Amino acid sequence: MSLDLTRMVDALAIGLAIEIDPTVVENIRAAAGRHEQPLIMKLPNATAGIEIQPSGRLRPVRMYDAANGEDMDALLPADLMRQVQLLTVKSRDHAAELLAPMITPGAYPSRSEFQSVFRWSALVEGLSYALGAGLLASLDQLREPARVEAYDDLYSSKVVQRYYEISHIMAHLTLMSSDATAMPEMAAPGACQEEWTPSLGFTRERTVWLAAAGAKSAAAFGPAMIESYVRALGASRHAIRIFDALFGLAAIALRHEDVRERVLRAVISHAEISARQLVDDVAAAALAYRSAIDILKCPPRDRQVTAALARVGWKGDNEGDGLASPEAFRLDPMEVGPDGKMLGFSVLPSMLSASPGQHYPRSKSRVFRLKLSEKELSRIMRRAWPSS
């Protein structure tokens, strides 16, 4: 985990270093002999590159865009490489400062803080996802102590608080990679890949905001995950696992319209099978299926449910706090919404249409509205992880 973070800081520092000095940009273009054409420079120890326009404007690019670029090590003469390396060392502290609000327990980034890193997401998204996925193991170790603490009024909620701090750090790192286009190439975390889905680490915590991060993750993995989700759906006997599988499938289908009918057919087929199986909460499972089928059948123009959005306090404009509402941090995506469907499915289209930056409040002064009290944290923990 520390190695992924170090690499993430290094990749971000290179971008910042090149950007900070216009003469370096000019010298790099001169070294490449480029005057009127864009130059793509592949970065060392990173699966990405930087495109330098004739105007000097920089654009981070993913590896498939950088495939025909020039390796930085081979491109730069020794004196220019030393200059870039020196600037990179100086930029590392700034890169670490930019990442701090997303990786520090108890901290929470504002929209501008998140976007200051997200604009470089092509350089760091793979590392960011790997770092976030690695936190699942920490959550697994903390879950039982946190659950015990949540049910015992004599205990403080320190472990519960730590548990949700890690959950939100994992969400920040996942949202950083939510525009990635090569997510299926990333290995699934955990020992048992058959039981893993990219959204489960978030949906199982049963808050709307974390579920939104799960939806973005599922959509980023895309159609390559459909069969995995369908298998998970067929094997699930717990309502939350059924919700997760349906939620992930719906997220993929709404983001990738060409597979929507395929997903809908699979969900309807499993709904008929599920009706004859024993599950831990029959009513919740039935509602999850009905909610998923309804949103998958709904034409794009009719998908926004105004009453459900009001319930979670979300507004679609860029001037407001977007998805970073107090309600979204507290409400259960499996609760029955104003339209009679599960709340998570009703607001799923808005989750997917929002930019990653809209998951964050418009200013640092607005972050305090999202902070959960010890009692709220314990209540959410009991909701997500019952005592039996």
CSV table of C-alpha atoms in Angstrom, one decimal:
chain,number,residue,atom,x,y,z
A,1,MET,CA,0.0,0.0,0.0
A,2,SER,CA,2.8,2.4,0.9
A,3,LEU,CA,4.5,1.6,-2.4
A,4,ASP,CA,1.3,2.4,-4.4
A,5,LEU,CA,1.1,5.7,-2.5
A,6,THR,CA,4.7,6.5,-3.2
A,7,ARG,CA,4.3,5.8,-6.9
A,8,MET,CA,1.1,7.9,-6.9
A,9,VAL,CA,2.9,10.9,-5.4
A,10,ASP,CA,5.8,10.4,-7.8
A,11,ALA,CA,3.5,10.3,-10.9
A,12,LEU,CA,1.7,13.4,-9.7
A,13,ALA,CA,4.9,15.2,-8.9
A,14,ILE,CA,6.3,14.7,-12.5
A,15,GLY,CA,3.2,16.4,-13.9
A,16,LEU,CA,3.4,19.2,-11.5
A,17,ALA,CA,7.1,19.6,-12.1
A,18,ILE,CA,6.8,19.9,-15.9
A,19,GLU,CA,3.8,22.3,-15.6
A,20,ILE,CA,5.5,24.6,-13.1
A,21,ASP,CA,8.3,25.8,-15.5
A,22,PRO,CA,7.3,26.9,-19.0
A,23,THR,CA,10.9,26.9,-20.1
A,24,VAL,CA,11.1,23.2,-19.3
A,25,VAL,CA,8.1,22.5,-21.6
A,26,GLU,CA,9.8,24.5,-24.4
A,27,ASN,CA,13.1,22.6,-23.9
A,28,ILE,CA,11.3,19.2,-24.0
A,29,ARG,CA,9.6,20.1,-27.3
A,30,ALA,CA,12.9,21.3,-28.7
A,31,ALA,CA,14.6,18.1,-27.6
A,32,ALA,CA,12.0,16.1,-29.5
A,33,GLY,CA,12.3,18.4,-32.6
A,34,ARG,CA,8.5,19.1,-32.4
A,35,HIS,CA,7.3,22.6,-33.3
A,36,GLU,CA,3.8,22.3,-34.9
A,37,GLN,CA,2.7,18.8,-33.7
A,38,PRO,CA,1.7,17.6,-30.2
A,39,LEU,CA,4.3,15.6,-28.4
A,40,ILE,CA,3.4,12.6,-26.2
A,41,MET,CA,6.0,11.7,-23.6
A,42,LYS,CA,5.7,8.4,-21.8
A,43,LEU,CA,6.6,8.7,-18.1
A,44,PRO,CA,8.9,6.3,-16.3
A,45,ASN,CA,7.4,3.8,-13.9
A,46,ALA,CA,3.9,4.9,-14.8
A,47,THR,CA,1.2,3.5,-17.1
A,48,ALA,CA,0.5,6.9,-18.6
A,49,GLY,CA,2.1,9.9,-20.4
A,50,ILE,CA,1.8,13.6,-20.9
A,51,GLU,CA,0.8,15.2,-24.2
A,52,ILE,CA,2.5,18.6,-24.8
A,53,GLN,CA,0.6,20.8,-27.2
A,54,PRO,CA,2.4,23.3,-29.5
A,55,SER,CA,0.9,26.0,-27.2
A,56,GLY,CA,2.7,24.5,-24.2
A,57,ARG,CA,-0.6,23.2,-22.8
A,58,LEU,CA,-0.2,19.8,-20.9
A,59,ARG,CA,-2.7,17.0,-21.0
A,60,PRO,CA,-2.2,13.7,-19.1
A,61,VAL,CA,-3.0,10.7,-21.3
A,62,ARG,CA,-3.6,7.0,-20.5
A,63,MET,CA,-1.2,4.4,-21.8
A,64,TYR,CA,-3.2,3.4,-24.9
A,65,ASP,CA,-3.0,7.1,-26.0
A,66,ALA,CA,0.7,7.2,-25.0
A,67,ALA,CA,1.6,4.0,-26.8
A,68,ASN,CA,3.1,5.8,-29.8
A,69,GLY,CA,4.8,8.4,-27.6
A,70,GLU,CA,8.4,8.8,-26.8
A,71,ASP,CA,10.0,7.5,-23.6
A,72,MET,CA,11.0,10.3,-21.2
A,73,ASP,CA,14.3,8.7,-20.4
A,74,ALA,CA,15.3,8.3,-24.0
A,75,LEU,CA,13.9,11.7,-25.1
A,76,LEU,CA,15.5,14.1,-22.7
A,77,PRO,CA,19.2,15.0,-22.8
A,78,ALA,CA,21.1,14.5,-19.5
A,79,ASP,CA,21.1,18.1,-18.5
A,80,LEU,CA,17.3,18.5,-19.1
A,81,MET,CA,16.6,15.2,-17.3
A,82,ARG,CA,18.5,16.4,-14.3
A,83,GLN,CA,16.5,19.7,-14.4
A,84,VAL,CA,13.2,17.7,-14.5
A,85,GLN,CA,14.3,15.4,-11.8
A,86,LEU,CA,15.2,18.3,-9.5
A,87,LEU,CA,11.8,20.0,-10.2
A,88,THR,CA,10.1,16.6,-9.5
A,89,VAL,CA,11.9,16.3,-6.1
A,90,LYS,CA,10.7,19.8,-5.2
A,91,SER,CA,7.2,19.0,-6.4
A,92,ARG,CA,6.8,15.9,-4.2
A,93,ASP,CA,5.8,17.8,-1.1
A,94,HIS,CA,3.2,19.7,-3.1
A,95,ALA,CA,1.9,16.4,-4.6
A,96,ALA,CA,1.6,14.9,-1.1
A,97,GLU,CA,-0.2,18.0,0.1
A,98,LEU,CA,-2.7,17.7,-2.7
A,99,LEU,CA,-3.4,14.0,-1.9
A,100,ALA,CA,-3.6,14.6,1.9
A,101,PRO,CA,-7.3,15.5,2.1
A,102,MET,CA,-8.2,12.2,0.4
A,103,ILE,CA,-5.9,9.8,2.3
A,104,THR,CA,-5.8,11.3,5.8
A,105,PRO,CA,-8.2,9.6,8.2
A,106,GLY,CA,-10.9,12.0,9.3
A,107,ALA,CA,-10.2,14.5,6.6
A,108,TYR,CA,-12.5,15.1,3.7
A,109,PRO,CA,-11.8,17.0,0.5
A,110,SER,CA,-13.7,19.9,-1.0
A,111,ARG,CA,-14.6,19.9,-4.7
A,112,SER,CA,-11.6,22.1,-5.6
A,113,GLU,CA,-9.2,19.9,-3.5
A,114,PHE,CA,-10.5,16.7,-5.3
A,115,GLN,CA,-10.3,18.3,-8.7
A,116,SER,CA,-6.7,19.6,-8.1
A,117,VAL,CA,-5.7,15.9,-8.2
A,118,PHE,CA,-8.4,14.6,-10.5
A,119,ARG,CA,-7.2,16.7,-13.4
A,120,TRP,CA,-4.1,14.4,-13.4
A,121,SER,CA,-6.2,11.3,-13.0
A,122,ALA,CA,-4.8,9.6,-16.1
A,123,LEU,CA,-1.4,9.5,-14.4
A,124,VAL,CA,-2.6,8.1,-11.1
A,125,GLU,CA,-5.9,6.3,-11.6
A,126,GLY,CA,-4.4,2.8,-11.7
A,127,LEU,CA,-2.3,3.4,-8.6
A,128,SER,CA,-5.3,5.1,-6.9
A,129,TYR,CA,-7.6,2.2,-7.5
A,130,ALA,CA,-5.0,-0.3,-6.3
A,131,LEU,CA,-4.4,1.7,-3.2
A,132,GLY,CA,-8.2,1.9,-2.5
A,133,ALA,CA,-8.7,-1.8,-3.2
A,134,GLY,CA,-6.0,-2.6,-0.7
A,135,LEU,CA,-7.9,-0.9,2.0
A,136,LEU,CA,-10.6,-3.7,1.8
A,137,ALA,CA,-8.3,-5.9,3.9
A,138,SER,CA,-8.1,-3.2,6.6
A,139,LEU,CA,-11.9,-3.0,6.7
A,140,ASP,CA,-12.2,-6.8,7.0
A,141,GLN,CA,-9.9,-6.7,10.0
A,142,LEU,CA,-11.8,-3.9,11.7
A,143,ARG,CA,-15.3,-5.0,10.9
A,144,GLU,CA,-15.9,-7.4,13.8
A,145,PRO,CA,-14.3,-5.1,16.5
A,146,ALA,CA,-16.3,-2.2,15.1
A,147,ARG,CA,-19.6,-4.2,15.1
A,148,VAL,CA,-19.1,-5.3,18.7
A,149,GLU,CA,-18.3,-1.7,19.7
A,150,ALA,CA,-21.5,-0.4,17.9
A,151,TYR,CA,-23.7,-2.8,19.9
A,152,ASP,CA,-22.2,-2.1,23.3
A,153,ASP,CA,-23.2,1.3,24.8
A,154,LEU,CA,-20.3,1.1,27.3
A,155,TYR,CA,-17.7,1.3,24.5
A,156,SER,CA,-16.7,4.5,22.7
A,157,SER,CA,-17.0,4.5,18.9
A,158,LYS,CA,-13.3,4.9,18.1
A,159,VAL,CA,-13.1,1.7,16.1
A,160,VAL,CA,-16.4,2.4,14.3
A,161,GLN,CA,-15.1,5.9,13.5
A,162,ARG,CA,-11.8,4.4,12.1
A,163,TYR,CA,-13.8,1.9,10.1
A,164,TYR,CA,-15.8,4.6,8.3
A,165,GLU,CA,-12.8,6.8,7.9
A,166,ILE,CA,-11.2,4.0,5.9
A,167,SER,CA,-14.4,3.4,3.9
A,168,HIS,CA,-14.4,7.0,2.8
A,169,ILE,CA,-10.7,7.1,1.9
A,170,MET,CA,-11.4,4.0,-0.2
A,171,ALA,CA,-14.2,5.9,-1.9
A,172,HIS,CA,-12.1,8.9,-2.6
A,173,LEU,CA,-9.4,6.8,-4.2
A,174,THR,CA,-12.0,4.9,-6.3
A,175,LEU,CA,-13.7,8.0,-7.5
A,176,MET,CA,-10.3,9.2,-8.6
A,177,SER,CA,-10.2,6.3,-11.0
A,178,SER,CA,-13.9,6.4,-12.0
A,179,ASP,CA,-13.2,7.8,-15.5
A,180,ALA,CA,-10.7,5.0,-16.2
A,181,THR,CA,-11.1,3.0,-19.4
A,182,ALA,CA,-9.0,0.0,-18.5
A,183,MET,CA,-10.5,-1.0,-15.2
A,184,PRO,CA,-11.3,-4.6,-16.2
A,185,GLU,CA,-7.5,-5.2,-16.5
A,186,MET,CA,-7.1,-4.6,-12.8
A,187,ALA,CA,-7.0,-7.7,-10.7
A,188,ALA,CA,-9.9,-8.2,-8.2
A,189,PRO,CA,-8.7,-7.8,-4.6
A,190,GLY,CA,-9.2,-10.5,-2.0
A,191,ALA,CA,-8.7,-14.2,-1.9
A,192,CYS,CA,-11.9,-15.3,-3.5
A,193,GLN,CA,-12.5,-13.5,-6.7
A,194,GLU,CA,-15.8,-15.2,-7.3
A,195,GLU,CA,-17.4,-13.4,-4.4
A,196,TRP,CA,-15.9,-10.0,-5.2
A,197,THR,CA,-17.6,-7.2,-7.1
A,198,PRO,CA,-16.2,-3.7,-7.6
A,199,SER,CA,-19.2,-2.2,-5.8
A,200,LEU,CA,-19.7,-4.5,-2.8
A,201,GLY,CA,-17.1,-2.7,-0.6
A,202,PHE,CA,-19.4,0.4,-0.8
A,203,THR,CA,-23.0,-0.9,-1.1
A,204,ARG,CA,-22.7,-3.2,1.9
A,205,GLU,CA,-22.0,-0.1,4.2
A,206,ARG,CA,-25.6,1.1,3.4
A,207,THR,CA,-25.1,4.8,2.9
A,208,VAL,CA,-26.2,6.5,-0.3
A,209,TRP,CA,-22.9,8.4,-0.7
A,210,LEU,CA,-20.8,5.3,-0.4
A,211,ALA,CA,-23.2,3.4,-2.7
A,212,ALA,CA,-22.7,6.2,-5.3
A,213,ALA,CA,-18.9,5.4,-5.3
A,214,GLY,CA,-19.8,1.8,-5.8
A,215,ALA,CA,-22.0,2.6,-8.8
A,216,LYS,CA,-19.2,4.7,-10.3
A,217,SER,CA,-16.7,1.8,-9.8
A,218,ALA,CA,-19.1,-0.8,-11.4
A,219,ALA,CA,-19.7,1.5,-14.4
A,220,ALA,CA,-16.0,2.1,-14.9
A,221,PHE,CA,-15.4,-1.7,-15.0
A,222,GLY,CA,-18.2,-1.8,-17.5
A,223,PRO,CA,-19.7,-4.7,-19.5
A,224,ALA,CA,-16.7,-6.9,-18.8
A,225,MET,CA,-18.1,-7.4,-15.3
A,226,ILE,CA,-21.6,-8.4,-16.3
A,227,GLU,CA,-21.1,-12.1,-16.0
A,228,SER,CA,-19.3,-11.7,-12.7
A,229,TYR,CA,-22.3,-9.8,-11.4
A,230,VAL,CA,-24.8,-12.3,-12.8
A,231,ARG,CA,-22.9,-15.1,-11.1
A,232,ALA,CA,-22.9,-13.2,-7.8
A,233,LEU,CA,-26.6,-12.6,-8.2
A,234,GLY,CA,-27.3,-16.3,-8.7
A,235,ALA,CA,-25.3,-17.3,-5.7
A,236,SER,CA,-26.6,-14.6,-3.4
A,237,ARG,CA,-29.0,-15.5,-0.5
A,238,HIS,CA,-28.6,-12.3,1.4
A,239,ALA,CA,-30.6,-9.2,0.6
A,240,ILE,CA,-27.6,-6.9,0.7
A,241,ARG,CA,-25.6,-9.1,-1.7
A,242,ILE,CA,-28.6,-9.2,-4.0
A,243,PHE,CA,-28.9,-5.4,-3.8
A,244,ASP,CA,-25.2,-5.1,-4.7
A,245,ALA,CA,-25.4,-7.4,-7.7
A,246,LEU,CA,-28.5,-5.7,-9.0
A,247,PHE,CA,-27.1,-2.2,-8.3
A,248,GLY,CA,-23.8,-3.0,-10.1
A,249,LEU,CA,-25.6,-4.5,-13.1
A,250,ALA,CA,-28.0,-1.5,-13.3
A,251,ALA,CA,-25.0,0.9,-13.1
A,252,ILE,CA,-23.2,-0.8,-16.0
A,253,ALA,CA,-26.4,-1.0,-18.1
A,254,LEU,CA,-27.3,2.7,-17.6
A,255,ARG,CA,-23.7,3.8,-18.4
A,256,HIS,CA,-23.4,1.5,-21.4
A,257,GLU,CA,-26.8,1.6,-23.1
A,258,ASP,CA,-25.9,-1.1,-25.7
A,259,VAL,CA,-25.9,-3.8,-23.0
A,260,ARG,CA,-29.1,-2.6,-21.2
A,261,GLU,CA,-31.4,-5.2,-22.8
A,262,ARG,CA,-29.0,-8.0,-22.1
A,263,VAL,CA,-28.8,-7.0,-18.5
A,264,LEU,CA,-32.5,-6.6,-18.2
A,265,ARG,CA,-33.1,-10.1,-19.5
A,266,ALA,CA,-30.6,-11.5,-17.1
A,267,VAL,CA,-32.2,-9.7,-14.1
A,268,ILE,CA,-35.8,-10.7,-15.1
A,269,SER,CA,-34.6,-14.4,-15.4
A,270,HIS,CA,-33.0,-14.3,-11.9
A,271,ALA,CA,-36.0,-12.6,-10.4
A,272,GLU,CA,-38.2,-15.5,-11.4
A,273,ILE,CA,-35.6,-18.0,-9.9
A,274,SER,CA,-35.1,-15.9,-6.7
A,275,ALA,CA,-38.9,-15.9,-6.0
A,276,ARG,CA,-38.6,-19.7,-5.4
A,277,GLN,CA,-35.4,-19.5,-3.2
A,278,LEU,CA,-34.8,-18.9,0.5
A,279,VAL,CA,-33.2,-15.6,1.2
A,280,ASP,CA,-32.6,-13.8,4.5
A,281,ASP,CA,-35.1,-11.0,3.7
A,282,VAL,CA,-37.7,-11.9,1.1
A,283,ALA,CA,-39.4,-8.6,1.0
A,284,ALA,CA,-36.1,-6.6,0.6
A,285,ALA,CA,-34.9,-9.0,-2.2
A,286,ALA,CA,-38.2,-8.7,-4.0
A,287,LEU,CA,-38.1,-4.9,-3.8
A,288,ALA,CA,-34.5,-4.8,-5.0
A,289,TYR,CA,-35.5,-6.9,-8.1
A,290,ARG,CA,-38.5,-4.8,-8.8
A,291,SER,CA,-36.6,-1.5,-8.4
A,292,ALA,CA,-33.8,-2.7,-10.7
A,293,ILE,CA,-36.2,-3.9,-13.4
A,294,ASP,CA,-38.1,-0.7,-13.3
A,295,ILE,CA,-35.0,1.5,-13.8
A,296,LEU,CA,-33.7,-0.7,-16.5
A,297,LYS,CA,-37.0,-0.5,-18.4
A,298,CYS,CA,-37.2,3.2,-18.0
A,299,PRO,CA,-36.4,5.4,-21.0
A,300,PRO,CA,-33.4,7.8,-20.4
A,301,ARG,CA,-35.6,10.9,-20.5
A,302,ASP,CA,-37.8,9.5,-17.6
A,303,ARG,CA,-35.1,8.3,-15.3
A,304,GLN,CA,-34.7,11.3,-13.0
A,305,VAL,CA,-37.0,11.0,-9.9
A,306,THR,CA,-37.3,14.5,-8.5
A,307,ALA,CA,-38.8,13.4,-5.2
A,308,ALA,CA,-36.0,10.9,-4.6
A,309,LEU,CA,-33.4,13.5,-5.3
A,310,ALA,CA,-35.0,15.8,-2.9
A,311,ARG,CA,-35.0,13.0,-0.3
A,312,VAL,CA,-31.2,12.8,-0.5
A,313,GLY,CA,-30.7,16.5,-0.8
A,314,TRP,CA,-29.0,16.4,-4.2
A,315,LYS,CA,-29.0,19.1,-6.7
A,316,GLY,CA,-27.6,18.7,-10.2
A,317,ASP,CA,-26.2,22.2,-10.7
A,318,ASN,CA,-22.4,22.8,-10.3
A,319,GLU,CA,-23.0,25.7,-7.9
A,320,GLY,CA,-24.4,23.5,-5.2
A,321,ASP,CA,-23.0,20.7,-3.2
A,322,GLY,CA,-24.0,18.1,-5.7
A,323,LEU,CA,-24.0,14.6,-4.2
A,324,ALA,CA,-22.2,15.7,-1.0
A,325,SER,CA,-25.3,16.2,1.1
A,326,PRO,CA,-25.8,15.4,4.8
A,327,GLU,CA,-28.7,13.2,3.8
A,328,ALA,CA,-26.6,11.1,1.4
A,329,PHE,CA,-24.1,10.4,4.2
A,330,ARG,CA,-26.8,9.1,6.5
A,331,LEU,CA,-29.6,7.5,4.4
A,332,ASP,CA,-29.8,3.9,3.5
A,333,PRO,CA,-29.9,3.2,-0.3
A,334,MET,CA,-32.1,0.1,0.5
A,335,GLU,CA,-34.8,2.1,2.1
A,336,VAL,CA,-38.1,2.6,0.3
A,337,GLY,CA,-38.1,6.0,-1.5
A,338,PRO,CA,-40.9,8.3,-2.3
A,339,ASP,CA,-41.7,6.4,-5.5
A,340,GLY,CA,-42.1,3.1,-3.7
A,341,LYS,CA,-38.7,1.8,-5.0
A,342,MET,CA,-35.4,1.4,-3.2
A,343,LEU,CA,-33.9,4.8,-2.9
A,344,GLY,CA,-30.5,3.8,-4.4
A,345,PHE,CA,-32.0,2.7,-7.7
A,346,SER,CA,-34.2,5.8,-7.9
A,347,VAL,CA,-31.2,8.1,-7.7
A,348,LEU,CA,-28.8,5.9,-9.6
A,349,PRO,CA,-29.1,7.7,-12.9
A,350,SER,CA,-28.1,11.0,-11.2
A,351,MET,CA,-25.2,9.3,-9.5
A,352,LEU,CA,-23.9,8.2,-12.9
A,353,SER,CA,-24.5,11.5,-14.7
A,354,ALA,CA,-22.7,13.5,-12.0
A,355,SER,CA,-19.0,14.3,-12.5
A,356,PRO,CA,-16.6,12.8,-9.9
A,357,GLY,CA,-16.1,16.4,-8.6
A,358,GLN,CA,-19.8,16.6,-7.8
A,359,HIS,CA,-19.4,14.0,-5.1
A,360,TYR,CA,-17.8,16.8,-3.0
A,361,PRO,CA,-19.0,20.0,-1.4
A,362,ARG,CA,-18.4,23.3,-3.2
A,363,SER,CA,-16.1,24.7,-0.4
A,364,LYS,CA,-14.1,23.5,2.5
A,365,SER,CA,-16.4,25.4,4.9
A,366,ARG,CA,-19.2,23.0,3.8
A,367,VAL,CA,-17.4,19.8,4.8
A,368,PHE,CA,-18.6,20.1,8.4
A,369,ARG,CA,-22.2,19.4,7.3
A,370,LEU,CA,-21.1,15.9,6.3
A,371,LYS,CA,-19.5,14.9,9.6
A,372,LEU,CA,-21.3,12.0,11.4
A,373,SER,CA,-21.7,11.9,15.2
A,374,GLU,CA,-20.6,8.9,17.2
A,375,LYS,CA,-24.3,7.9,17.6
A,376,GLU,CA,-24.9,8.2,13.9
A,377,LEU,CA,-21.9,6.1,13.1
A,378,SER,CA,-22.9,3.3,15.5
A,379,ARG,CA,-26.5,3.4,14.1
A,380,ILE,CA,-25.2,3.0,10.5
A,381,MET,CA,-22.8,0.2,11.6
A,382,ARG,CA,-25.7,-1.7,13.2
A,383,ARG,CA,-27.8,-1.2,10.1
A,384,ALA,CA,-25.1,-2.5,7.8
A,385,TRP,CA,-23.9,-5.3,10.0
A,386,PRO,CA,-26.7,-6.8,12.2
A,387,SER,CA,-25.8,-8.6,15.4
A,388,SER,CA,-26.9,-11.9,14.0
